């Protein structure tokens, strides 16, 4: 093969080539995103329909079932699910993997257009949403205030929303809770009847007065002015003076039949964080943005905003997706580091030579660096699957280099010069290395062609192991011979060389000679075991068959699941009361749940006898709860409850 000859004859070119790969790999590694798992985008379309004021039964009978019947005939539909609540219907269509999401949404839209005439007249037009993992919240932020509680929504809307939405990678910021300003008009039924007015008359009068109208242009000399009639309300007192009618020569104004107050919208959802009223903000990332980087940018911006907004307003990170991702990735990184360290130690233990161990160890980083380049150009991220693939491959990348080095050393011990041995010994085993690498690749490469969610998860595993093994093969046939020709030494031949070598007994040579007896004893023991197996072939075959049968019998007792359970320390409690229960009672139930949690937490802390470990930041603590947050009632946003009877409690737990 020509690769070993190229590596040995052109050491400078080989060194520069691998250094270039090293620099490119480091750049690619710095640009790689970090995520928990590969991005999975199922083909899912949701149809949301709102029917204000309708009961759950009416929505189910006249909206949900009508749409379900029509959507059931959409092509490539795998599963259809629906949920109905007060005034709202949600139908989710799950399509087969590989279905084009745009074509699926167009098919759903055409079916809905054909069935619209069968829906009640006052039903809003059904809205179609294509599922995107970016639409899932990556961070939930609780906001509380003391003195500024009445102006909290206005402050957050003006001072917080816009800066957060301008951050790179942030797709949207949604919020619910808080008091929103509203001018309330409370009508007197008796006065309405006395003047012969209706609610429609009042509504039309308010709408007609609250508008700014264009009034044409005015030309004066060389200047042309645009004229407008300003009619938008700027003060609640203006609303009181709205004329409604003229009776007996007197003008009847709105203040004559109604009471106008500058107040707040009716509270339909209650939110509390750490026992205080407040708001909840939902942060979503843009499609393709890195979750960890976006969350870090949001946390930094919140720290800056705390100096701008009133001091009594506090932010609590209720849910941060990047925390669990970072912890999980760090754990797997630690496994990879320890695996690499033990590979190095094992290589040195068996080779017992610094130079030969260095030749083997160098193949590890170069093989992994090439894998990082492959990940970057494939558009993959550093996640649990990719790091697991590297952890598997890190023990395989040294195999080819060990085979090449062993053959080179064997030729050198037979008297061949190091330079010639490095070229010809590597060429001798080149075809064997290619065959052995190909057999291993044949195990992992088919994972690239698996379809569905499993294919998305394991495509990176198969692709990365394949790329890493090919990189290790290239290193073994070029880098290993080149380094061997430089670092290995020829055995002494003349009497003078033998005498000088005998005088220079380095510590590594002494270690080699002292441990050589143990390795020879191990070889003899293995030879005896091999002789016994060859002499008792039937017994060995029977024992092997029994072991395989015993292993097969344990398969039914091994559980199966898509992904292992994950303990993030977060507990979410979603509860429902009887339909049409008032939001106030739902909020009272949420408070009782939180009180029960705090009571149980005090009992656990008391039983721990004060032996509570510090938190992840090293700070002392006396509680097992990081925060509590709950929300109850109906919300206009997509992440709130969809009925006054629905509530949710979020609790962040800390280990005792």
XYZ file of C-alpha atoms in Angstrom:
656
model
C 0.000 0.000 0.000
C 1.191 3.527 -0.760
C -0.107 5.283 2.375
C 2.630 4.000 4.748
C 5.312 4.911 2.210
C 3.859 8.415 1.880
C 3.816 8.859 5.663
C 7.404 7.685 6.160
C 8.962 9.372 3.115
C 7.178 12.699 3.674
C 7.025 13.236 7.441
C 6.726 17.027 7.156
C 3.791 16.822 4.741
C 2.118 14.181 6.917
C 2.613 16.291 10.036
C 1.220 19.416 8.372
C -1.739 17.436 7.038
C -2.719 16.176 10.470
C -2.080 19.556 12.098
C -4.397 21.106 9.520
C -7.023 18.503 10.360
C -6.474 19.275 14.050
C -7.056 23.012 13.561
C -10.119 22.380 11.387
C -11.498 19.952 13.957
C -11.048 22.417 16.817
C -12.887 25.104 14.831
C -15.702 22.667 14.043
C -15.872 21.605 17.693
C -16.255 25.220 18.819
C -19.108 25.732 16.354
C -21.004 22.572 17.281
C -24.271 23.096 19.107
C -25.165 21.325 22.341
C -28.472 19.560 22.849
C -29.877 16.662 24.839
C -30.853 14.452 21.899
C -30.875 14.745 18.106
C -33.620 17.016 16.835
C -36.756 14.971 16.172
C -39.411 16.588 14.012
C -42.498 14.360 13.803
C -45.030 15.126 11.082
C -47.833 16.456 13.245
C -50.554 18.974 12.436
C -52.914 20.414 15.048
C -56.293 21.985 14.289
C -57.468 24.392 17.015
C -61.012 25.760 16.962
C -62.463 28.316 19.399
C -66.183 28.647 20.138
C -66.550 31.331 22.765
C -69.059 30.617 25.518
C -69.885 27.075 24.389
C -69.972 24.188 26.830
C -67.658 21.222 26.573
C -70.484 18.938 25.381
C -71.580 21.324 22.623
C -68.014 21.777 21.379
C -67.507 18.018 21.242
C -70.767 17.269 19.422
C -70.874 20.173 16.952
C -67.183 20.898 16.336
C -64.793 18.125 17.352
C -66.727 15.190 15.927
C -67.562 17.032 12.709
C -63.907 17.865 12.072
C -62.668 14.427 13.157
C -64.962 12.684 10.705
C -63.643 14.782 7.836
C -59.966 14.700 8.809
C -59.997 10.917 9.126
C -59.728 10.613 5.334
C -56.477 12.604 4.992
C -53.737 10.690 3.165
C -50.859 9.104 5.155
C -52.686 9.715 8.439
C -51.241 7.478 11.136
C -53.160 8.593 14.212
C -55.742 11.217 15.124
C -56.351 12.470 18.661
C -58.670 15.132 20.006
C -59.272 17.014 23.233
C -62.253 19.197 24.023
C -62.687 21.811 26.724
C -64.931 24.782 27.347
C -65.047 26.822 24.159
C -62.099 25.048 22.554
C -61.447 22.009 20.366
C -58.010 20.594 19.559
C -57.452 17.827 17.018
C -53.946 16.464 16.433
C -53.184 14.536 13.244
C -50.071 12.352 13.422
C -48.766 11.353 9.988
C -46.416 8.568 8.965
C -42.704 9.316 9.282
C -41.277 10.834 6.152
C -44.500 12.605 5.157
C -43.900 16.146 3.939
C -45.249 18.470 6.631
C -46.260 21.172 4.128
C -48.210 18.749 1.951
C -49.892 17.273 5.028
C -50.962 20.710 6.287
C -52.341 21.587 2.837
C -54.399 18.383 2.817
C -55.748 19.194 6.279
C -56.588 22.752 5.209
C -58.533 21.555 2.160
C -60.560 19.133 4.293
C -61.393 21.888 6.780
C -62.453 24.297 4.035
C -64.899 21.679 2.785
C -66.491 21.152 6.211
C -66.677 24.771 7.444
C -70.279 25.150 6.349
C -71.297 22.363 8.742
C -69.930 24.202 11.787
C -71.997 26.634 13.914
C -72.075 30.185 12.568
C -70.402 31.844 15.565
C -67.440 29.437 15.636
C -64.071 31.010 14.845
C -62.246 29.739 11.781
C -60.151 26.654 12.667
C -56.440 27.447 13.000
C -53.846 24.998 11.678
C -50.495 24.595 13.447
C -47.570 22.566 12.141
C -45.614 20.913 14.926
C -42.107 22.221 15.407
C -39.818 21.385 18.307
C -38.862 25.068 18.371
C -42.418 25.848 19.471
C -41.825 23.999 22.732
C -40.777 26.287 25.600
C -37.104 26.102 26.512
C -37.440 28.363 29.544
C -40.275 29.272 31.897
C -39.746 32.385 34.011
C -41.822 33.371 37.023
C -42.182 37.091 37.771
C -43.351 38.442 41.124
C -43.764 41.928 42.565
C -44.871 43.600 45.776
C -45.560 47.320 45.340
C -45.640 47.161 41.516
C -48.144 44.318 41.233
C -50.820 46.497 39.573
C -48.388 47.757 36.926
C -46.497 44.472 36.595
C -47.991 43.477 33.242
C -47.335 46.913 31.756
C -43.734 46.972 33.035
C -42.977 43.477 31.741
C -44.594 44.257 28.392
C -42.608 47.482 27.931
C -39.272 46.734 29.603
C -38.756 42.958 29.343
C -40.569 41.525 26.321
C -38.802 43.537 23.650
C -35.212 43.036 24.932
C -35.783 39.293 25.247
C -37.323 38.981 21.787
C -34.346 40.788 20.246
C -31.886 38.202 21.572
C -30.279 35.999 18.953
C -31.996 32.626 18.786
C -35.160 33.676 20.649
C -38.225 32.931 18.558
C -41.021 34.268 20.755
C -41.805 35.337 24.306
C -45.309 34.699 25.596
C -46.814 35.553 28.966
C -49.939 35.062 30.994
C -51.130 36.249 34.341
C -50.868 39.753 35.729
C -53.365 42.586 35.787
C -54.111 44.180 32.424
C -55.562 47.679 32.343
C -59.109 47.988 31.031
C -61.748 50.724 31.031
C -64.899 49.097 32.412
C -68.330 50.451 31.490
C -70.992 49.287 33.963
C -74.448 49.947 32.528
C -77.657 50.577 34.452
C -80.422 48.325 33.183
C -83.169 50.704 34.359
C -81.660 53.748 32.649
C -81.092 51.801 29.430
C -84.753 50.822 29.396
C -85.822 54.368 30.268
C -83.994 55.868 27.294
C -84.880 52.984 24.980
C -81.231 52.098 24.294
C -79.720 48.667 23.705
C -76.278 47.187 24.259
C -75.691 47.342 20.504
C -76.297 51.110 20.579
C -73.767 51.589 23.366
C -71.186 49.424 21.623
C -71.591 51.297 18.324
C -71.337 54.697 20.003
C -68.103 53.824 21.788
C -66.562 52.309 18.646
C -67.551 55.253 16.414
C -66.048 57.829 18.758
C -62.798 55.936 19.399
C -61.112 56.359 16.007
C -58.827 58.725 14.144
C -59.998 59.643 10.628
C -58.135 61.177 7.667
C -59.516 64.562 6.545
C -57.640 65.169 3.305
C -54.805 67.554 2.476
C -54.309 71.304 2.823
C -51.940 73.211 0.523
C -50.511 76.466 1.810
C -47.890 78.019 -0.403
C -45.174 75.496 -1.146
C -46.166 73.223 1.772
C -48.820 70.495 1.738
C -50.305 69.446 5.079
C -52.018 66.140 5.866
C -55.088 66.655 8.042
C -56.414 64.073 10.511
C -59.283 64.170 12.968
C -57.952 62.802 16.249
C -60.579 60.758 18.038
C -58.699 58.051 19.961
C -59.339 58.131 23.683
C -56.399 59.224 25.809
C -58.252 59.688 29.108
C -61.168 57.808 30.736
C -62.964 61.122 31.258
C -63.398 61.416 27.488
C -65.415 58.199 27.444
C -67.898 59.632 29.921
C -68.742 62.447 27.498
C -69.666 60.191 24.561
C -73.070 61.370 23.214
C -75.648 58.629 22.799
C -78.855 60.431 21.809
C -80.767 63.684 22.106
C -83.995 63.742 24.087
C -86.155 66.764 24.885
C -83.404 69.076 23.685
C -80.816 67.544 26.016
C -77.922 65.304 25.017
C -77.805 61.949 26.768
C -74.204 60.997 27.414
C -72.637 57.707 28.446
C -72.053 58.914 32.015
C -75.815 59.376 32.397
C -76.558 55.661 32.054
C -73.281 53.971 33.062
C -70.441 54.069 35.527
C -66.983 54.284 33.890
C -63.989 53.071 35.902
C -60.298 52.779 35.071
C -59.663 49.247 36.297
C -58.388 45.860 35.081
C -59.611 43.007 32.937
C -61.516 40.209 34.584
C -59.091 37.693 36.063
C -59.533 34.362 34.296
C -56.222 32.840 35.354
C -54.371 33.033 38.646
C -50.587 32.724 38.860
C -48.366 32.503 41.930
C -44.617 31.986 42.257
C -43.016 31.365 45.641
C -46.311 32.253 47.327
C -46.677 35.643 45.627
C -48.943 36.835 42.825
C -47.233 37.454 39.531
C -46.840 36.352 35.938
C -45.339 33.543 33.898
C -43.181 34.140 30.810
C -42.614 31.427 28.201
C -39.470 31.641 26.034
C -39.331 29.755 22.734
C -36.302 29.407 20.501
C -36.051 29.780 16.751
C -35.889 26.666 14.632
C -32.297 25.432 14.512
C -31.081 27.637 17.383
C -28.957 26.130 20.130
C -30.932 25.611 23.335
C -28.005 26.072 25.722
C -26.791 29.289 24.084
C -30.289 30.797 23.959
C -30.966 30.022 27.631
C -27.606 31.482 28.627
C -28.373 34.661 26.669
C -31.790 34.938 28.351
C -30.291 34.534 31.830
C -27.685 37.202 31.082
C -30.334 39.597 29.785
C -32.535 39.025 32.840
C -29.593 39.909 35.085
C -29.170 43.154 33.152
C -32.887 43.969 33.263
C -33.019 43.574 37.046
C -31.104 46.857 37.282
C -33.620 48.636 35.009
C -37.006 47.560 36.345
C -38.321 48.395 39.848
C -36.439 46.632 42.622
C -39.471 44.841 44.042
C -39.868 42.819 40.813
C -38.066 39.470 40.940
C -37.432 36.779 38.334
C -37.491 33.055 39.116
C -36.320 30.484 36.572
C -39.159 27.989 36.858
C -37.887 25.701 34.109
C -34.585 25.867 32.238
C -34.046 23.175 29.605
C -30.354 23.992 29.314
C -29.607 22.992 32.926
C -30.522 19.341 32.481
C -28.930 19.283 29.023
C -25.651 20.669 30.369
C -25.594 18.289 33.328
C -26.337 15.265 31.153
C -23.743 16.221 28.545
C -21.132 16.870 31.252
C -21.767 13.419 32.716
C -21.274 11.750 29.343
C -18.217 13.922 28.674
C -16.753 12.706 31.945
C -17.343 9.130 30.826
C -15.563 9.813 27.530
C -12.618 11.437 29.324
C -12.259 8.555 31.770
C -12.566 6.073 28.917
C -9.782 7.805 27.017
C -7.592 7.903 30.128
C -8.012 4.187 30.775
C -7.276 3.410 27.122
C -3.993 5.294 27.512
C -3.142 3.552 30.793
C -3.966 0.099 29.432
C -1.869 0.764 26.333
C 1.097 1.781 28.475
C 0.562 -1.157 30.840
C 0.849 -3.716 28.057
C 3.411 -1.938 25.877
C 5.529 -0.773 28.852
C 7.306 1.777 26.711
C 6.791 5.535 26.585
C 7.617 5.877 22.898
C 5.370 3.084 21.670
C 2.563 4.201 23.991
C 2.819 7.737 22.607
C 2.463 6.425 19.053
C -0.743 4.619 20.020
C -2.194 7.439 22.115
C -1.789 10.078 19.380
C -4.286 8.231 17.173
C -7.090 8.875 19.707
C -7.356 12.693 19.477
C -6.805 12.777 15.723
C -9.527 10.181 15.116
C -11.969 12.057 17.366
C -11.105 15.412 15.791
C -11.965 14.022 12.364
C -15.253 12.796 13.864
C -16.007 16.355 15.049
C -15.423 17.636 11.510
C -17.844 15.006 10.234
C -20.453 16.086 12.818
C -20.161 19.740 11.840
C -20.531 19.172 8.107
C -23.479 16.833 8.712
C -25.210 19.534 10.774
C -25.324 17.400 13.930
C -24.972 18.537 17.535
C -23.129 17.353 20.614
C -25.774 15.302 22.378
C -26.225 12.109 24.354
C -26.240 9.927 21.241
C -23.176 11.470 19.579
C -21.152 11.378 22.802
C -22.205 7.771 23.378
C -20.952 6.963 19.885
C -17.595 8.565 20.695
C -17.450 6.650 23.990
C -17.953 3.404 22.067
C -15.440 4.299 19.371
C -12.709 5.605 21.677
C -11.700 2.050 22.581
C -11.735 0.905 18.954
C -9.592 3.626 17.415
C -6.382 2.224 18.914
C -6.901 -1.308 17.578
C -5.580 -0.612 14.086
C -2.618 1.366 15.399
C -1.700 -1.447 17.820
C -1.718 -4.018 15.008
C 0.502 -1.817 12.828
C 2.887 -1.003 15.677
C 3.162 -4.650 16.731
C 4.093 -5.705 13.197
C 6.630 -2.879 12.913
C 8.187 -3.857 16.252
C 8.320 -7.490 15.143
C 10.240 -6.542 11.991
C 12.620 -4.334 13.981
C 13.330 -7.171 16.422
C 14.221 -9.393 13.457
C 16.910 -6.918 12.440
C 15.108 -4.761 9.875
C 15.912 -1.071 10.060
C 13.207 1.109 11.593
C 12.514 3.143 8.460
C 12.070 0.118 6.210
C 10.126 -1.755 8.873
C 7.712 1.179 9.293
C 6.854 1.137 5.588
C 6.750 -2.549 4.757
C 5.286 -3.832 8.028
C 2.363 -1.398 7.775
C 1.818 -2.363 4.129
C 1.743 -6.058 5.067
C -1.216 -5.658 7.437
C -2.973 -2.914 5.462
C -5.419 -5.236 3.731
C -6.129 -7.092 6.979
C -6.834 -3.815 8.763
C -9.184 -2.758 5.990
C -11.070 -6.052 6.254
C -11.347 -5.938 10.064
C -12.482 -2.296 10.011
C -15.057 -3.086 7.322
C -16.538 -5.910 9.419
C -17.010 -3.550 12.370
C -18.478 -0.852 10.133
C -20.963 -3.386 8.754
C -22.427 -3.628 12.259
C -22.964 0.124 12.746
C -23.506 1.453 9.229
C -27.017 -0.077 8.791
C -28.204 2.174 11.640
C -27.920 5.087 9.210
C -30.748 3.632 7.111
C -33.227 3.040 9.956
C -36.403 5.094 9.478
C -38.687 6.850 11.917
C -37.822 8.247 15.333
C -35.386 5.390 15.989
C -33.557 6.257 12.784
C -33.176 9.887 13.837
C -31.841 8.820 17.226
C -29.390 6.161 16.000
C -28.316 7.683 12.693
C -25.690 9.702 14.511
C -24.521 6.629 16.418
C -23.918 4.601 13.265
C -22.505 7.505 11.280
C -20.085 8.667 13.965
C -18.723 5.209 14.774
C -18.211 4.594 11.052
C -16.455 7.934 10.527
C -14.265 7.447 13.605
C -13.190 3.952 12.565
C -12.327 5.142 9.055
C -10.338 7.999 10.594
C -8.474 5.548 12.843
C -7.679 3.394 9.798
C -6.204 6.409 8.021
C -4.161 7.328 11.106
C -2.889 3.756 11.474
C -1.676 3.622 7.854
C -0.064 7.080 7.728
C 0.532 8.674 11.125
C 1.565 5.502 12.972
C 4.280 4.451 10.446
C 5.584 8.024 10.297
C 5.887 8.334 14.086
C 7.339 4.819 14.352
C 10.106 5.691 11.898
C 11.048 8.645 14.107
C 10.479 7.407 17.668
C 11.411 3.726 17.509
C 15.033 2.691 17.824
C 16.860 -0.088 16.017
C 18.062 -2.996 18.143
C 21.821 -3.029 18.841
C 23.750 -5.218 16.403
C 27.484 -4.772 16.945
C 29.279 -5.751 20.147
C 29.894 -2.105 20.974
C 26.224 -1.175 20.515
C 25.183 -4.077 22.722
C 27.596 -2.998 25.481
C 26.390 0.631 25.326
C 22.759 -0.483 25.434
C 23.505 -2.612 28.485
C 24.970 0.382 30.322
C 21.965 2.644 29.528
C 19.253 1.050 31.619
C 16.421 3.618 31.779
C 13.564 3.332 34.265
C 11.182 2.276 31.482
C 13.596 -0.486 30.465
C 13.870 -1.664 34.060
C 10.077 -1.637 34.366
C 9.835 -3.625 31.138
C 12.301 -6.273 32.302
C 10.700 -6.574 35.735
C 7.180 -7.104 34.359
C 8.193 -9.299 31.441
C 8.124 -12.408 33.642
C 4.504 -11.812 34.604
C 3.431 -11.457 30.983
C 5.298 -14.629 30.026
C 3.541 -16.467 32.855
C 0.212 -15.174 31.589
C 1.041 -16.386 28.077
C 1.911 -19.846 29.406
C -1.345 -19.996 31.373
C -3.303 -19.007 28.298
C -1.452 -21.640 26.267
C -2.393 -24.315 28.807
C -6.035 -23.195 28.721
C -6.024 -23.271 24.930
C -4.542 -26.783 24.935
C -7.256 -27.947 27.339
C -10.003 -26.483 25.135
C -8.591 -28.160 22.038
C -8.362 -31.470 23.877
C -11.960 -31.266 25.163
C -13.811 -29.770 22.219
C -17.147 -31.350 23.079
C -17.130 -30.014 26.632
C -16.284 -26.497 25.450
C -19.067 -26.546 22.853
C -21.630 -27.780 25.400
C -20.627 -25.149 27.982
C -20.788 -22.410 25.348
C -24.238 -23.562 24.249
C -25.458 -23.565 27.867
C -24.188 -20.020 28.417
C -25.913 -18.810 25.243
C -29.156 -20.576 26.212
C -29.062 -19.054 29.703
C -28.560 -15.612 28.183
C -31.485 -16.154 25.805
C -33.751 -17.142 28.697
C -33.172 -13.778 30.389
C -34.416 -11.776 27.373
C -38.147 -11.910 28.354
C -37.260 -10.419 31.745
C -35.514 -7.394 30.225
C -37.844 -4.404 29.950
C -38.145 -2.212 26.868
C -38.735 1.522 26.531
C -38.054 4.241 23.977
C -35.756 6.247 26.261
C -34.668 5.660 29.871
C -36.316 7.527 32.716
C -34.773 10.895 33.485
C -34.774 12.528 36.899
C -34.611 16.289 36.384
C -35.705 17.134 39.921
C -38.883 18.777 38.598
C -42.412 17.708 39.475
C -45.413 18.883 37.460
C -48.899 18.288 38.846
C -51.780 18.890 36.462
C -55.258 18.593 37.954
C -58.826 19.096 36.799
C -61.926 19.879 38.815
C -65.473 19.314 37.543
C -66.139 21.149 34.292
C -67.281 24.790 34.711
C -65.716 25.108 38.166
C -64.831 28.749 38.813
C -61.194 29.778 38.502
C -61.189 31.027 42.113
C -61.919 27.524 43.421
C -59.290 26.035 41.100
C -56.749 28.526 42.465
C -57.724 27.600 46.030
C -57.086 23.936 45.208
C -53.657 24.791 43.796
C -52.776 26.655 47.003
C -53.794 23.630 49.079
C -51.536 21.394 46.957
C -48.584 23.742 47.475
C -49.269 23.935 51.229
C -49.301 20.128 51.395
C -45.975 19.980 49.546
C -44.376 22.459 51.953
C -45.703 20.537 54.949
C -44.264 17.271 53.623
C -40.980 19.005 52.832
C -40.668 20.228 56.440
C -41.151 16.670 57.687
C -38.426 15.351 55.375
C -36.008 18.109 56.396
C -36.701 17.400 60.080
C -36.019 13.688 59.555
C -32.712 14.478 57.843
C -31.464 15.981 61.157
C -29.960 19.011 59.450
C -27.636 16.992 57.210
C -28.530 18.694 53.919
C -25.909 18.914 51.203
C -25.213 22.291 49.534
C -26.900 23.126 46.252
C -25.237 22.810 42.840
C -23.650 26.239 43.321
C -22.060 25.225 46.634
C -24.353 27.451 48.699
C -25.729 26.150 52.026
C -29.463 25.550 52.186
C -32.112 24.476 54.663
C -34.860 23.467 52.226
C -35.524 20.666 49.766
C -37.478 22.964 47.424
C -35.922 25.377 44.955
C -39.222 27.017 44.035
C -42.952 26.435 43.695
C -45.166 27.851 40.989
C -48.781 27.270 40.102
C -51.354 28.581 37.678
C -55.060 27.929 37.516
C -57.895 28.933 35.232
C -58.359 29.830 31.590
C -55.682 31.610 29.584
C -55.747 33.283 26.208
C -52.195 32.069 25.557
C -51.382 28.654 24.215
C -49.501 27.508 27.332
C -52.120 28.197 29.969
C -55.030 26.087 31.096
C -57.849 25.724 28.592
C -60.632 25.877 31.129
C -61.429 27.526 34.434
C -61.387 24.075 36.064
C -57.796 23.220 35.027
C -54.713 23.953 37.117
C -51.024 23.092 37.152
C -48.408 23.097 39.915
C -44.658 23.143 39.155
C -42.169 22.221 41.870
C -38.372 22.172 41.666
C -36.903 19.636 44.094
C -33.405 19.497 45.547
C -31.745 16.336 46.901
C -31.633 15.864 50.652
